[in-house]
Amino acid sequence: MAVDPSNPDPGYLDFWRERHLCTLTTLRPDGTPHVVPVGVTYDPEAGLARVIANRHSRKVAHVRSAGEGGARVAVCQMAGKRWATLEGLAVVREDPELIAEAVRRYAERYERTPRPNPDRVLIEITLTRAMGKS
């Protein structure tokens, strides 16, 4: 079921506020999918999803390899019969203020603050599509 990523219905948004492990799918250079578990925060007002990551991770390398235009990615979560997917163009951000905001949002959603990491970066996803059943 299609959802407007900038104006989701309340049930869809509530589902993204609950604490759920998610997956991030990026594409390897050969075009095959690379799917890894991540924490995701969803900001429909800004039209963004955010994933904090280590700058040396494969997911970050895959996003960077797509160039300045961004990498096509998807984040997904599920719980029982409920599921939600956000798709968009991802870029890696290294601005400390943007990373701090992403960490704050992560701590709010996941009810824990991640340990300090000098290699932390932000995968920022500009949303183009959303779907799910909440």
PDB file of C-alpha atoms in Angstrom:
ATOM      1  CA  MET A   1       0.000   0.000   0.000  1.00  0.00           C
ATOM      2  CA  ALA A   2       1.475   3.365  -1.067  1.00  0.00           C
ATOM      3  CA  VAL A   3       2.007   6.093   1.520  1.00  0.00           C
ATOM      4  CA  ASP A   4       2.921   9.750   1.019  1.00  0.00           C
ATOM      5  CA  PRO A   5       6.375   9.910   2.699  1.00  0.00           C
ATOM      6  CA  SER A   6       5.873  13.589   3.598  1.00  0.00           C
ATOM      7  CA  ASN A   7       2.352  13.122   4.924  1.00  0.00           C
ATOM      8  CA  PRO A   8       1.904   9.606   6.329  1.00  0.00           C
ATOM      9  CA  ASP A   9      -1.244   8.536   8.109  1.00  0.00           C
ATOM     10  CA  PRO A  10      -0.985   8.534  11.929  1.00  0.00           C
ATOM     11  CA  GLY A  11      -0.750   4.725  12.195  1.00  0.00           C
ATOM     12  CA  TYR A  12       2.181   4.586   9.775  1.00  0.00           C
ATOM     13  CA  LEU A  13       4.020   7.349  11.619  1.00  0.00           C
ATOM     14  CA  ASP A  14       3.337   5.729  14.995  1.00  0.00           C
ATOM     15  CA  PHE A  15       4.807   2.475  13.691  1.00  0.00           C
ATOM     16  CA  TRP A  16       8.027   4.330  12.756  1.00  0.00           C
ATOM     17  CA  ARG A  17       8.168   5.814  16.272  1.00  0.00           C
ATOM     18  CA  GLU A  18       8.048   2.405  17.938  1.00  0.00           C
ATOM     19  CA  ARG A  19      11.330   0.679  18.742  1.00  0.00           C
ATOM     20  CA  HIS A  20      12.046  -1.749  15.879  1.00  0.00           C
ATOM     21  CA  LEU A  21      15.210  -3.048  14.318  1.00  0.00           C
ATOM     22  CA  CYS A  22      15.287  -2.145  10.640  1.00  0.00           C
ATOM     23  CA  THR A  23      17.205  -3.101   7.543  1.00  0.00           C
ATOM     24  CA  LEU A  24      19.052  -0.893   5.093  1.00  0.00           C
ATOM     25  CA  THR A  25      19.453  -2.125   1.529  1.00  0.00           C
ATOM     26  CA  THR A  26      22.225  -0.620  -0.579  1.00  0.00           C
ATOM     27  CA  LEU A  27      23.631  -1.826  -3.875  1.00  0.00           C
ATOM     28  CA  ARG A  28      27.087  -3.306  -4.291  1.00  0.00           C
ATOM     29  CA  PRO A  29      29.153  -2.225  -7.312  1.00  0.00           C
ATOM     30  CA  ASP A  30      27.957  -5.352  -9.170  1.00  0.00           C
ATOM     31  CA  GLY A  31      24.318  -4.339  -8.584  1.00  0.00           C
ATOM     32  CA  THR A  32      23.511  -7.033  -6.013  1.00  0.00           C
ATOM     33  CA  PRO A  33      21.719  -5.970  -2.827  1.00  0.00           C
ATOM     34  CA  HIS A  34      23.578  -5.587   0.465  1.00  0.00           C
ATOM     35  CA  VAL A  35      21.097  -5.796   3.368  1.00  0.00           C
ATOM     36  CA  VAL A  36      22.181  -5.012   6.925  1.00  0.00           C
ATOM     37  CA  PRO A  37      20.437  -4.381  10.263  1.00  0.00           C
ATOM     38  CA  VAL A  38      20.343  -0.731  11.345  1.00  0.00           C
ATOM     39  CA  GLY A  39      18.457   1.746  13.474  1.00  0.00           C
ATOM     40  CA  VAL A  40      16.449   4.254  11.429  1.00  0.00           C
ATOM     41  CA  THR A  41      14.679   7.467  12.289  1.00  0.00           C
ATOM     42  CA  TYR A  42      11.946   8.902  10.091  1.00  0.00           C
ATOM     43  CA  ASP A  43      11.326  12.647   9.750  1.00  0.00           C
ATOM     44  CA  PRO A  44       8.375  13.180   7.396  1.00  0.00           C
ATOM     45  CA  GLU A  45       8.408  16.957   7.907  1.00  0.00           C
ATOM     46  CA  ALA A  46      11.915  17.124   6.431  1.00  0.00           C
ATOM     47  CA  GLY A  47      11.271  14.239   4.018  1.00  0.00           C
ATOM     48  CA  LEU A  48      14.225  12.328   5.476  1.00  0.00           C
ATOM     49  CA  ALA A  49      15.217   9.049   7.045  1.00  0.00           C
ATOM     50  CA  ARG A  50      18.477   8.916   8.987  1.00  0.00           C
ATOM     51  CA  VAL A  51      20.899   6.092   9.748  1.00  0.00           C
ATOM     52  CA  ILE A  52      24.003   6.603  11.862  1.00  0.00           C
ATOM     53  CA  ALA A  53      26.955   4.488  10.767  1.00  0.00           C
ATOM     54  CA  ASN A  54      30.695   3.984  10.940  1.00  0.00           C
ATOM     55  CA  ARG A  55      32.527   5.744   8.117  1.00  0.00           C
ATOM     56  CA  HIS A  56      34.461   2.516   7.400  1.00  0.00           C
ATOM     57  CA  SER A  57      31.380   0.315   6.911  1.00  0.00           C
ATOM     58  CA  ARG A  58      30.416  -1.295   3.611  1.00  0.00           C
ATOM     59  CA  LYS A  59      27.029   0.444   3.649  1.00  0.00           C
ATOM     60  CA  VAL A  60      28.750   3.831   3.755  1.00  0.00           C
ATOM     61  CA  ALA A  61      31.141   2.771   0.979  1.00  0.00           C
ATOM     62  CA  HIS A  62      28.190   1.698  -1.184  1.00  0.00           C
ATOM     63  CA  VAL A  63      26.429   5.027  -0.691  1.00  0.00           C
ATOM     64  CA  ARG A  64      29.601   6.996  -1.413  1.00  0.00           C
ATOM     65  CA  SER A  65      30.318   4.991  -4.552  1.00  0.00           C
ATOM     66  CA  ALA A  66      27.102   6.296  -6.116  1.00  0.00           C
ATOM     67  CA  GLY A  67      28.520   9.830  -6.240  1.00  0.00           C
ATOM     68  CA  GLU A  68      27.081  13.211  -5.342  1.00  0.00           C
ATOM     69  CA  GLY A  69      23.645  12.425  -6.752  1.00  0.00           C
ATOM     70  CA  GLY A  70      23.126   9.820  -4.068  1.00  0.00           C
ATOM     71  CA  ALA A  71      22.527   6.099  -3.926  1.00  0.00           C
ATOM     72  CA  ARG A  72      19.133   4.476  -4.275  1.00  0.00           C
ATOM     73  CA  VAL A  73      18.402   2.726  -0.977  1.00  0.00           C
ATOM     74  CA  ALA A  74      15.537   1.309   1.043  1.00  0.00           C
ATOM     75  CA  VAL A  75      14.971   0.967   4.778  1.00  0.00           C
ATOM     76  CA  CYS A  76      12.399  -1.462   6.101  1.00  0.00           C
ATOM     77  CA  GLN A  77      10.943  -2.672   9.377  1.00  0.00           C
ATOM     78  CA  MET A  78       8.390  -5.295  10.269  1.00  0.00           C
ATOM     79  CA  ALA A  79       6.528  -6.575  13.294  1.00  0.00           C
ATOM     80  CA  GLY A  80       4.025  -9.386  12.847  1.00  0.00           C
ATOM     81  CA  LYS A  81       1.698  -8.423  10.010  1.00  0.00           C
ATOM     82  CA  ARG A  82       2.801  -4.785  10.073  1.00  0.00           C
ATOM     83  CA  TRP A  83       5.581  -3.590   7.809  1.00  0.00           C
ATOM     84  CA  ALA A  84       6.888  -0.324   6.423  1.00  0.00           C
ATOM     85  CA  THR A  85       9.438   0.595   3.764  1.00  0.00           C
ATOM     86  CA  LEU A  86      10.967   3.976   2.957  1.00  0.00           C
ATOM     87  CA  GLU A  87      12.898   4.469  -0.284  1.00  0.00           C
ATOM     88  CA  GLY A  88      15.029   7.334  -1.456  1.00  0.00           C
ATOM     89  CA  LEU A  89      18.390   8.759  -2.392  1.00  0.00           C
ATOM     90  CA  ALA A  90      21.096   8.469   0.260  1.00  0.00           C
ATOM     91  CA  VAL A  91      24.185  10.584   0.793  1.00  0.00           C
ATOM     92  CA  VAL A  92      26.811  10.479   3.522  1.00  0.00           C
ATOM     93  CA  ARG A  93      26.981  13.533   5.779  1.00  0.00           C
ATOM     94  CA  GLU A  94      29.931  14.324   8.017  1.00  0.00           C
ATOM     95  CA  ASP A  95      28.738  17.618   9.518  1.00  0.00           C
ATOM     96  CA  PRO A  96      28.959  17.255  13.330  1.00  0.00           C
ATOM     97  CA  GLU A  97      25.665  19.121  13.886  1.00  0.00           C
ATOM     98  CA  LEU A  98      23.777  16.838  11.489  1.00  0.00           C
ATOM     99  CA  ILE A  99      25.319  13.762  13.112  1.00  0.00           C
ATOM    100  CA  ALA A 100      24.424  15.060  16.592  1.00  0.00           C
ATOM    101  CA  GLU A 101      20.806  15.584  15.504  1.00  0.00           C
ATOM    102  CA  ALA A 102      20.702  12.056  14.069  1.00  0.00           C
ATOM    103  CA  VAL A 103      22.106  10.642  17.330  1.00  0.00           C
ATOM    104  CA  ARG A 104      19.506  12.608  19.314  1.00  0.00           C
ATOM    105  CA  ARG A 105      16.694  11.197  17.190  1.00  0.00           C
ATOM    106  CA  TYR A 106      18.151   7.686  17.462  1.00  0.00           C
ATOM    107  CA  ALA A 107      18.328   7.994  21.268  1.00  0.00           C
ATOM    108  CA  GLU A 108      14.709   9.145  21.353  1.00  0.00           C
ATOM    109  CA  ARG A 109      13.414   6.279  19.237  1.00  0.00           C
ATOM    110  CA  TYR A 110      15.598   3.491  20.596  1.00  0.00           C
ATOM    111  CA  GLU A 111      15.665   4.728  24.211  1.00  0.00           C
ATOM    112  CA  ARG A 112      19.440   4.585  24.425  1.00  0.00           C
ATOM    113  CA  THR A 113      22.266   6.881  23.426  1.00  0.00           C
ATOM    114  CA  PRO A 114      24.878   5.214  21.254  1.00  0.00           C
ATOM    115  CA  ARG A 115      28.400   5.222  22.626  1.00  0.00           C
ATOM    116  CA  PRO A 116      30.687   7.969  21.298  1.00  0.00           C
ATOM    117  CA  ASN A 117      32.314   7.095  17.993  1.00  0.00           C
ATOM    118  CA  PRO A 118      34.772   9.473  16.293  1.00  0.00           C
ATOM    119  CA  ASP A 119      34.189   7.560  13.037  1.00  0.00           C
ATOM    120  CA  ARG A 120      30.419   8.121  13.068  1.00  0.00           C
ATOM    121  CA  VAL A 121      28.765   9.556   9.965  1.00  0.00           C
ATOM    122  CA  LEU A 122      25.179  10.030   8.907  1.00  0.00           C
ATOM    123  CA  ILE A 123      23.494   8.299   6.006  1.00  0.00           C
ATOM    124  CA  GLU A 124      20.791  10.800   5.115  1.00  0.00           C
ATOM    125  CA  ILE A 125      18.020   9.517   2.871  1.00  0.00           C
ATOM    126  CA  THR A 126      15.873  11.977   0.940  1.00  0.00           C
ATOM    127  CA  LEU A 127      12.606  10.091   0.662  1.00  0.00           C
ATOM    128  CA  THR A 128      10.955   9.436  -2.676  1.00  0.00           C
ATOM    129  CA  ARG A 129       8.558   6.620  -1.815  1.00  0.00           C
ATOM    130  CA  ALA A 130       6.927   4.927   1.155  1.00  0.00           C
ATOM    131  CA  MET A 131       4.767   1.875   1.469  1.00  0.00           C
ATOM    132  CA  GLY A 132       3.556  -0.470   4.121  1.00  0.00           C
ATOM    133  CA  LYS A 133       0.772  -1.913   6.185  1.00  0.00           C
ATOM    134  CA  SER A 134       0.491  -0.526   9.674  1.00  0.00           C
TER     135      SER A 134
END
